[in-house]
PDB file of C-alpha atoms in Angstrom:
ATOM      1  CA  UNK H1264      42.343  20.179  87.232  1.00 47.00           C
ATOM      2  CA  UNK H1265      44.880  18.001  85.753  1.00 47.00           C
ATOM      3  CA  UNK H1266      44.931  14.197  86.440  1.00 45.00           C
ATOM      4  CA  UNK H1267      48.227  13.073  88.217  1.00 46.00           C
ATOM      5  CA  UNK H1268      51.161  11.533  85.971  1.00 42.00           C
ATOM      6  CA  UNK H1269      50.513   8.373  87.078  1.00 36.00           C
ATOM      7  CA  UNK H1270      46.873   7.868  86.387  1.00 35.00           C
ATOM      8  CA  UNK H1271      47.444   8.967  82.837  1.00 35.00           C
ATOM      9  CA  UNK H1272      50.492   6.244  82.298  1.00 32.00           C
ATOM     10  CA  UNK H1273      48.242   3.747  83.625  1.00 31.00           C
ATOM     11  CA  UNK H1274      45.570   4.643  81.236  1.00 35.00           C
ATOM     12  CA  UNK H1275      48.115   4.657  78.467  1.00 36.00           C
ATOM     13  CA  UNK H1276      49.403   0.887  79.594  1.00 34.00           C
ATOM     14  CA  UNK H1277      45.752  -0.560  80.450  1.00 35.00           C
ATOM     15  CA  UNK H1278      44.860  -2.542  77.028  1.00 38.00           C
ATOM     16  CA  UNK H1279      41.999  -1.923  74.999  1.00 37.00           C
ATOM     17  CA  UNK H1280      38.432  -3.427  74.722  1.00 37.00           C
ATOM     18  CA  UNK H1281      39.061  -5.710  72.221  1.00 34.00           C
ATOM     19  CA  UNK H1282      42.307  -7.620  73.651  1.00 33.00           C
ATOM     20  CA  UNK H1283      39.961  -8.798  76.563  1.00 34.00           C
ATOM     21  CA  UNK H1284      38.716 -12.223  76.539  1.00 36.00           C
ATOM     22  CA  UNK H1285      35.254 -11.974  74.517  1.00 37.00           C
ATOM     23  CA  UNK H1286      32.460 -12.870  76.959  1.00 43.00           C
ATOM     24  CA  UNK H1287      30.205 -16.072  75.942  1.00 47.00           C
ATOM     25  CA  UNK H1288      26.529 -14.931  74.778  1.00 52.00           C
ATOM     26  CA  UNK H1289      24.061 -14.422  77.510  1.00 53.00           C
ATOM     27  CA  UNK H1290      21.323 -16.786  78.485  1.00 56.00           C
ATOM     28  CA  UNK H1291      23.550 -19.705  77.141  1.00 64.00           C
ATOM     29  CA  UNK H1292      25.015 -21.014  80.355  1.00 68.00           C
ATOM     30  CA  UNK H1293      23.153 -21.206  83.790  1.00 68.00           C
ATOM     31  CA  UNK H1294      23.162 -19.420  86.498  1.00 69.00           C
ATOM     32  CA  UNK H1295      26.028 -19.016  88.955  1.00 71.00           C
ATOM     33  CA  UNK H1296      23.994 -20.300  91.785  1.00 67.00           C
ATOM     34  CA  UNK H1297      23.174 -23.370  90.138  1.00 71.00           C
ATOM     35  CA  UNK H1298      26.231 -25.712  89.933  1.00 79.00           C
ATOM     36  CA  UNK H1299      24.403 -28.505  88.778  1.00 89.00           C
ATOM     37  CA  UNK H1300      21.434 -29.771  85.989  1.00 92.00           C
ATOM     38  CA  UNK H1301      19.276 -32.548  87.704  1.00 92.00           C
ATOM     39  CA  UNK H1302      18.001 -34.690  84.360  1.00 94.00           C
ATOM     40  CA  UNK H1303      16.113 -38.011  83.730  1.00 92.00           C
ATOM     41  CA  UNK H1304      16.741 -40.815  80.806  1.00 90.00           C
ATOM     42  CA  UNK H1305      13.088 -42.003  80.244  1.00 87.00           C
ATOM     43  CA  UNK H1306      13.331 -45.498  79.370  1.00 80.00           C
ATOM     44  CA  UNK H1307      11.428 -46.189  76.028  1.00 70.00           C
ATOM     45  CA  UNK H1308       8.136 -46.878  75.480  1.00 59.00           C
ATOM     46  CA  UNK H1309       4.762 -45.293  77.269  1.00 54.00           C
ATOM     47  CA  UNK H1310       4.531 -47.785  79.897  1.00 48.00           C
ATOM     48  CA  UNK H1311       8.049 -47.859  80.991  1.00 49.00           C
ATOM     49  CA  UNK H1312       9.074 -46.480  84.514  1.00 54.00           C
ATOM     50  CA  UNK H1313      10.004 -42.930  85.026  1.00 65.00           C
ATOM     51  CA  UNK H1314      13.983 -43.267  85.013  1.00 75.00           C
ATOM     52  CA  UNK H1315      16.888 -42.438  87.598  1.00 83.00           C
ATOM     53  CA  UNK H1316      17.428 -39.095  88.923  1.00 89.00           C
ATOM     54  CA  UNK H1317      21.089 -37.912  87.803  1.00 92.00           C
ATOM     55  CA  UNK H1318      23.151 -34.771  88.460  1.00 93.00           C
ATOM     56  CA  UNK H1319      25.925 -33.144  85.993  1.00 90.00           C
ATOM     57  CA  UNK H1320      27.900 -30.269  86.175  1.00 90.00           C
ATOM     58  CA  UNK H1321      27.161 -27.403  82.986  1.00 88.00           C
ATOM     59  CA  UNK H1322      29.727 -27.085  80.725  1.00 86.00           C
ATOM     60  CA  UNK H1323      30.606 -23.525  81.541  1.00 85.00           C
ATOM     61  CA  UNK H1324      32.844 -21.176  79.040  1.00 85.00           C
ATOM     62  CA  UNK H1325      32.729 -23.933  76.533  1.00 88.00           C
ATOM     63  CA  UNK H1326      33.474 -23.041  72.715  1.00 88.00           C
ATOM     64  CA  UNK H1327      33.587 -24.853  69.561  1.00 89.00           C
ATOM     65  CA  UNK H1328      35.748 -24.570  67.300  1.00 88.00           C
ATOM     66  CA  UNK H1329      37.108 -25.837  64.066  1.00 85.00           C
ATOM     67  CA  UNK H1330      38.459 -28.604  62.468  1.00 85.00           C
ATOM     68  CA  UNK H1331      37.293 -30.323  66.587  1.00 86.00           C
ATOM     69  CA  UNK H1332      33.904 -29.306  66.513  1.00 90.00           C
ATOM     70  CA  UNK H1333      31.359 -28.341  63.955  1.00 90.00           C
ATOM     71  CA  UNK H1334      28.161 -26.150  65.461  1.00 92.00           C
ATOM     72  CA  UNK H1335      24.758 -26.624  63.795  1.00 93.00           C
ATOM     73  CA  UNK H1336      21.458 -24.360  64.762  1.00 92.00           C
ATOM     74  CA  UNK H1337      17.890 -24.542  65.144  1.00 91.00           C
ATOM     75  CA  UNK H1338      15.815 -22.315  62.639  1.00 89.00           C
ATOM     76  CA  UNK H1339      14.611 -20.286  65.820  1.00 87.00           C
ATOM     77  CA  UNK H1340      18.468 -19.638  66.884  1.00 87.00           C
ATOM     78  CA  UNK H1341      18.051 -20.637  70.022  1.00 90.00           C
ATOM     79  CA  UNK H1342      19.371 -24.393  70.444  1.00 93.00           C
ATOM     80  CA  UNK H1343      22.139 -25.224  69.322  1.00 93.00           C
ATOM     81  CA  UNK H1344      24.383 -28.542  69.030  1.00 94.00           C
ATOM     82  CA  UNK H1345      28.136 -28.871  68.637  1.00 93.00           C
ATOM     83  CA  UNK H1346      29.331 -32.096  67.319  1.00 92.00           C
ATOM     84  CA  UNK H1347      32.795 -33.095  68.327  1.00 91.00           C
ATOM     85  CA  UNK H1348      35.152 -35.122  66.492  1.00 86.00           C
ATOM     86  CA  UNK H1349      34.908 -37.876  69.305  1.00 86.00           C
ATOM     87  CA  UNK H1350      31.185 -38.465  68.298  1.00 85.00           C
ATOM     88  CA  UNK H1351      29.681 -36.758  71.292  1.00 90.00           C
ATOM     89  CA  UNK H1352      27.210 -33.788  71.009  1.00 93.00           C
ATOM     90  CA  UNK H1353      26.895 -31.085  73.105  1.00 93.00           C
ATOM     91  CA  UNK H1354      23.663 -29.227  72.952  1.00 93.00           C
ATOM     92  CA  UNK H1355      23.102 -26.222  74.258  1.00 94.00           C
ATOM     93  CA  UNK H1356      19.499 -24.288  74.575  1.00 93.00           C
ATOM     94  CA  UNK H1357      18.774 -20.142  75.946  1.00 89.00           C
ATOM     95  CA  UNK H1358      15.930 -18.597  77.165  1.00 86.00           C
ATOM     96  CA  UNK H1359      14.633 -15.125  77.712  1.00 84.00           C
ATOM     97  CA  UNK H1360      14.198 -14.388  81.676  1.00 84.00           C
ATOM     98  CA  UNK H1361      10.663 -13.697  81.317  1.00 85.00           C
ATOM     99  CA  UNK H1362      10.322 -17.261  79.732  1.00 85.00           C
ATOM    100  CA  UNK H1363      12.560 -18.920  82.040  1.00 84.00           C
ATOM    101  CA  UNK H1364      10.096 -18.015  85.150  1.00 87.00           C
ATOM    102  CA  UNK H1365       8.062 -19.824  83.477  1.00 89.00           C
ATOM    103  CA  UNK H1366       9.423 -23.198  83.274  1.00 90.00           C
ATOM    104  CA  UNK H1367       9.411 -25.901  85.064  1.00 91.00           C
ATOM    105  CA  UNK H1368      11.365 -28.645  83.234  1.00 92.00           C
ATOM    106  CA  UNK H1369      12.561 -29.468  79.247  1.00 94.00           C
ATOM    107  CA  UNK H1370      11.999 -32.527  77.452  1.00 94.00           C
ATOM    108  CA  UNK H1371      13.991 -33.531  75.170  1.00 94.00           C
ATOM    109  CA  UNK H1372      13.749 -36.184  72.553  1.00 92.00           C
ATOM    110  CA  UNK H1373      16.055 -37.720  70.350  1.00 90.00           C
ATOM    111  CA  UNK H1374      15.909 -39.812  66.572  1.00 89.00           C
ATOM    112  CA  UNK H1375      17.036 -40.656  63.549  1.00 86.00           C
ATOM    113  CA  UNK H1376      16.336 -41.001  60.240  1.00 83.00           C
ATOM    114  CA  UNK H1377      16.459 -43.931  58.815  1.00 73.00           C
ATOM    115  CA  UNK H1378      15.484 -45.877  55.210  1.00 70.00           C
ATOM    116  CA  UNK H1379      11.904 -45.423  55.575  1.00 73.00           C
ATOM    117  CA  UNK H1380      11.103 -44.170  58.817  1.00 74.00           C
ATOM    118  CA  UNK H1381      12.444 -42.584  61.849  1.00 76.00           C
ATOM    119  CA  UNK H1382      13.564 -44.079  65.238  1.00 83.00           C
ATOM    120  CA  UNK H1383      13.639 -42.693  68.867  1.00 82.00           C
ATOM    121  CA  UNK H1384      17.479 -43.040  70.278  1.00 84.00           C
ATOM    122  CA  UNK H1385      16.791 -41.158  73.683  1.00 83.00           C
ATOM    123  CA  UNK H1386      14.264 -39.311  75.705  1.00 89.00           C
ATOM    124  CA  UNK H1387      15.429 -36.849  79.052  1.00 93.00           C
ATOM    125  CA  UNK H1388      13.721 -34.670  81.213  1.00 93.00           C
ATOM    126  CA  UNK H1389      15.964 -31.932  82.570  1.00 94.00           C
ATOM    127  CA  UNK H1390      15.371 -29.544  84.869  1.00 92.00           C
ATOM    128  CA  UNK H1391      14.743 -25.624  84.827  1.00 90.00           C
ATOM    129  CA  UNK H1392      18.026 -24.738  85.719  1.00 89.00           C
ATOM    130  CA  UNK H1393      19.615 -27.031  82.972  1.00 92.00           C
ATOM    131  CA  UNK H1394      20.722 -25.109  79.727  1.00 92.00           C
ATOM    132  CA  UNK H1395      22.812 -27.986  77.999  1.00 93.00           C
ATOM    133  CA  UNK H1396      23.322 -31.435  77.820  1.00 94.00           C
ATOM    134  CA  UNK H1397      25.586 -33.949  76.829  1.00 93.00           C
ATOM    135  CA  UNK H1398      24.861 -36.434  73.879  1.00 90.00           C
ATOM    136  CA  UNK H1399      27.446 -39.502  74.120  1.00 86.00           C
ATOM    137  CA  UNK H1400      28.139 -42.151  71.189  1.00 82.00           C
ATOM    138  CA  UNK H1401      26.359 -40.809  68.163  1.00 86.00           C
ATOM    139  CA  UNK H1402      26.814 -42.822  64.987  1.00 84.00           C
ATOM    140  CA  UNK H1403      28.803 -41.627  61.850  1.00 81.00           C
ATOM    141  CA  UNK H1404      26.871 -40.778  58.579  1.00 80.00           C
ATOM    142  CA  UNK H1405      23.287 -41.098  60.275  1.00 86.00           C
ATOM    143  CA  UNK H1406      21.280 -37.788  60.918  1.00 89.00           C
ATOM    144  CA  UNK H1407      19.983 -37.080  64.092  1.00 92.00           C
ATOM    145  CA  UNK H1408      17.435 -34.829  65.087  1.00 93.00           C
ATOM    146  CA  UNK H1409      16.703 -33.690  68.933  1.00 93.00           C
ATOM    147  CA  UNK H1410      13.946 -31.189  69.870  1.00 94.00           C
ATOM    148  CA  UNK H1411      13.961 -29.391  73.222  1.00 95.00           C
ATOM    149  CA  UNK H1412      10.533 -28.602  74.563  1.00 93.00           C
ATOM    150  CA  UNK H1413       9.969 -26.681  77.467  1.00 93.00           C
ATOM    151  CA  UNK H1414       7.259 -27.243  79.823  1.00 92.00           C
ATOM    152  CA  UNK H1415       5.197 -25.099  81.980  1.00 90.00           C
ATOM    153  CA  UNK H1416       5.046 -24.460  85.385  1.00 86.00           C
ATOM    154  CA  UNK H1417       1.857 -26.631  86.824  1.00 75.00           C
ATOM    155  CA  UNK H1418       0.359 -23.879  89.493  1.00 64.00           C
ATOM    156  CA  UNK H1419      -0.406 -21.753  86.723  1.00 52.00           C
ATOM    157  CA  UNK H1420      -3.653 -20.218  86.452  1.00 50.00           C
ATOM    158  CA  UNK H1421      -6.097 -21.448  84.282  1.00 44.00           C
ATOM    159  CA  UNK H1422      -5.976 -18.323  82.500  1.00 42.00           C
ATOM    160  CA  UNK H1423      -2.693 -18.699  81.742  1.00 43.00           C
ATOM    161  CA  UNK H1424      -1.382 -18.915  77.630  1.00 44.00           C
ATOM    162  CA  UNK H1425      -0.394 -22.062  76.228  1.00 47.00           C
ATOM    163  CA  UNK H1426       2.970 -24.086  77.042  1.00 50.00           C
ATOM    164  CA  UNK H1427       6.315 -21.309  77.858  1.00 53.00           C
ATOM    165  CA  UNK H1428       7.674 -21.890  74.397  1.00 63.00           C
ATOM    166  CA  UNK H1429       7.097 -23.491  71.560  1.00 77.00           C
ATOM    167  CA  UNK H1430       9.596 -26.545  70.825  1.00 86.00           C
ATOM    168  CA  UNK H1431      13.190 -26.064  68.831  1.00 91.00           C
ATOM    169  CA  UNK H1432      14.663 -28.721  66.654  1.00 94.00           C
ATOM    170  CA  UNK H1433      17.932 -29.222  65.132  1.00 94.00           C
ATOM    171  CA  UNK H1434      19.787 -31.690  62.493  1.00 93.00           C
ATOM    172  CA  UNK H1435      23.419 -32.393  62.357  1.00 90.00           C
ATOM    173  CA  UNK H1436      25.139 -35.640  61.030  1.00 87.00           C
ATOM    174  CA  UNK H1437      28.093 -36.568  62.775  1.00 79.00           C
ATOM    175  CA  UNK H1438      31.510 -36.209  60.329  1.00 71.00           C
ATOM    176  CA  UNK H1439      33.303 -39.670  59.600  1.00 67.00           C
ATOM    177  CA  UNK H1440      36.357 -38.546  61.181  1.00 57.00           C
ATOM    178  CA  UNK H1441      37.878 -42.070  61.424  1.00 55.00           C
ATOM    179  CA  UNK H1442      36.725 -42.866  57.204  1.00 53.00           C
ATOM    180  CA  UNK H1443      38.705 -39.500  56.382  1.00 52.00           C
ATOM    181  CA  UNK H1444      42.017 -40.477  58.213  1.00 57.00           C
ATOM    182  CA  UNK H1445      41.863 -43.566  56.472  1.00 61.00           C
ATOM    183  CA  UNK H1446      41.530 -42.224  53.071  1.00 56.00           C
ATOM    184  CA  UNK H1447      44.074 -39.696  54.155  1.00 55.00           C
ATOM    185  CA  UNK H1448      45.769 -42.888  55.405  1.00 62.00           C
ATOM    186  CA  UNK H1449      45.515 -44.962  51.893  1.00 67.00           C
ATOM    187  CA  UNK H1450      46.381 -41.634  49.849  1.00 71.00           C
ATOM    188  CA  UNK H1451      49.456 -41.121  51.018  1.00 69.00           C
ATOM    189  CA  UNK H1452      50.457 -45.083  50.391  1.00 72.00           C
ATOM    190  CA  UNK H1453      49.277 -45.148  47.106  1.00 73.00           C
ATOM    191  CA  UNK H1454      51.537 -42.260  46.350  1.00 74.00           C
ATOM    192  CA  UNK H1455      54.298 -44.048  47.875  1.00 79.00           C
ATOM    193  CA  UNK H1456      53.280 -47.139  45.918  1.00 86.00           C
ATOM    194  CA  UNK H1457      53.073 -45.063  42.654  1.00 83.00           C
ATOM    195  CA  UNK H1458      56.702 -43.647  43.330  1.00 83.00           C
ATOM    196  CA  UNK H1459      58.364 -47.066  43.971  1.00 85.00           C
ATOM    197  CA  UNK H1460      56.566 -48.155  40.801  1.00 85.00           C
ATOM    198  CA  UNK H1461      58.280 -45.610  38.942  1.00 83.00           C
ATOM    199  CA  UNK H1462      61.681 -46.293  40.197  1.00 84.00           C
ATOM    200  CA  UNK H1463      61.728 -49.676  39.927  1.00 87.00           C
ATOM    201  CA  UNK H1464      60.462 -49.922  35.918  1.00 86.00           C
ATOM    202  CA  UNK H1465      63.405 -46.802  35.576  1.00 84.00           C
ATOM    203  CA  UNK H1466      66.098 -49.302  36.921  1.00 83.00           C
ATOM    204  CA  UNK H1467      64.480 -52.328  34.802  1.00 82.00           C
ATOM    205  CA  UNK H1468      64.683 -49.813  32.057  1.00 80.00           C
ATOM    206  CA  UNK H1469      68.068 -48.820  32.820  1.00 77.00           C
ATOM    207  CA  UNK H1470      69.385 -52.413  33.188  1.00 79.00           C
ATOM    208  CA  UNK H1471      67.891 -53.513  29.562  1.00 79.00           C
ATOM    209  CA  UNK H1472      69.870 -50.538  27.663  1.00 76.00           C
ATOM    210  CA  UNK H1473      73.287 -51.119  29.624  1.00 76.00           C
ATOM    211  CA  UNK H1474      73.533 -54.515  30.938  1.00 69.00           C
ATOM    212  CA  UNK H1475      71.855 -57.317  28.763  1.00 62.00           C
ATOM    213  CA  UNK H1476      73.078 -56.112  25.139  1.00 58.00           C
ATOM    214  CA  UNK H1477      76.229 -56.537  25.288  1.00 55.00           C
ATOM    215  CA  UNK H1478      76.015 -60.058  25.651  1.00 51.00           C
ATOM    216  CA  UNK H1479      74.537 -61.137  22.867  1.00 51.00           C
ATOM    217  CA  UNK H1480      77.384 -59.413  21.163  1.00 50.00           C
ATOM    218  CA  UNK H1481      77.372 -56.728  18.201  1.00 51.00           C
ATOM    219  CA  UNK H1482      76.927 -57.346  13.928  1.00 52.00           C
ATOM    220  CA  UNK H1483      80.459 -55.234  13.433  1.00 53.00           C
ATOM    221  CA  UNK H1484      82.080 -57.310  15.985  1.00 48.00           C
ATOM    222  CA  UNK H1485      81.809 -60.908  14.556  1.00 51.00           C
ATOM    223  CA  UNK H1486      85.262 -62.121  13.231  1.00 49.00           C
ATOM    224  CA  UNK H1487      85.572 -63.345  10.072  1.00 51.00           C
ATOM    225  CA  UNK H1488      86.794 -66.979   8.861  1.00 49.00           C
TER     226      UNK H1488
END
């Protein structure tokens, strides 16, 4: 049986696989039934307080892409941050759904190297249904390193393995974005210096030859007594 004239011209006009928007990777965005990522910024030090309960909304469909954003990995492939060019981060973690049952929470924690040592810049707790978060005001030229943990769920039995996953770390450096404008910047006036130079000792050059010899006068020009 032969399929009607229409359905075969819209099978010829319907466009192909590839032209379609390419899907973002599963397990790196939340689920649709949870609009929001409950977190906690632990204040520093062991005897501090346990922080204020906040709420933000996932960054769904997000991409990044170049020269705006430069995307660095974790050696297990699984976290991920994207630096932006207006020194925010963006990280962004995945799980399998057998190892997402069994979380309860992530803890992230933030530092940076420094001379001799490193220093803590932040420590969150965020909860299971968080899969990125939002790193504001990183510094130019200073390398950061954040590790996601993820911790178990507390009614497990006592049978149970060790913690759902093993923690993933990853180092970026934010890009001097506003250093490389202003070379860019100085560049292009030097140039513009260099070419005004040029002219200027051609017109000096130009008025020498033509302008000031002729006034002191010429040998075969003298008159004789």
């Amino acid at each position: 049986m032969r399929a009607p004239p229409l359905l075969l011209l819209l099978a010829a006009c319907a466009p192909p696989p590839s032209a379609a928007a390419v899907p973002t990777p599963p397990g790196w965005e939340p689920a649709a039934d949870a609009p929001w990522c409950p977190y906690k910024v632990l204040p520093e030090g062991p005897e501090a307080g346990g922080g204020r309960l906040c709420f933000r909304s996932p960054a769904r469909g997000f991409r990044c892409q170049a020269p705006g954003c430069a995307a660095h990995a974790s050696a297990g492939r699984s976290l991920r941050a994207s630096v932006l060019r207006n020194r925010t981060v963006l990280l962004q973690w995945r799980l399998a759904p057998a190892e997402a049952r069994r979380v309860r929470a992530f803890a992230l924690n933030c530092s940076w190297r420094g001379a001799y040592t490193r220093f803590p810049c932040e420590r969150v707790l965020l909860g299971a249904s968080c899969r990125d978060y939002l790193l504001p005001d990183v510094h130019d030229g200073v390398r950061y390193r954040l590790c996601l943990q993820p911790l178990p769920l507390r009614d497990e039995p006592a049978a149970a393995p060790e913690p759902a996953g093993p923690a993933e770390c990853v180092e970026f450096a934010a890009e001097p974005a506003g250093m490389r404008e202003i070379v860019v910047a100085m560049t292009a006036v030097g140039g513009s210096i260099c070419v005004m130079l040029v002219v200027i000792c051609l017109l000096v050059a130009y008025i020498t030859e033509n302008l000031m010899h002729p006034a002191f006068g010429r040998p075969g020009l003298r008159r004789q007594p």
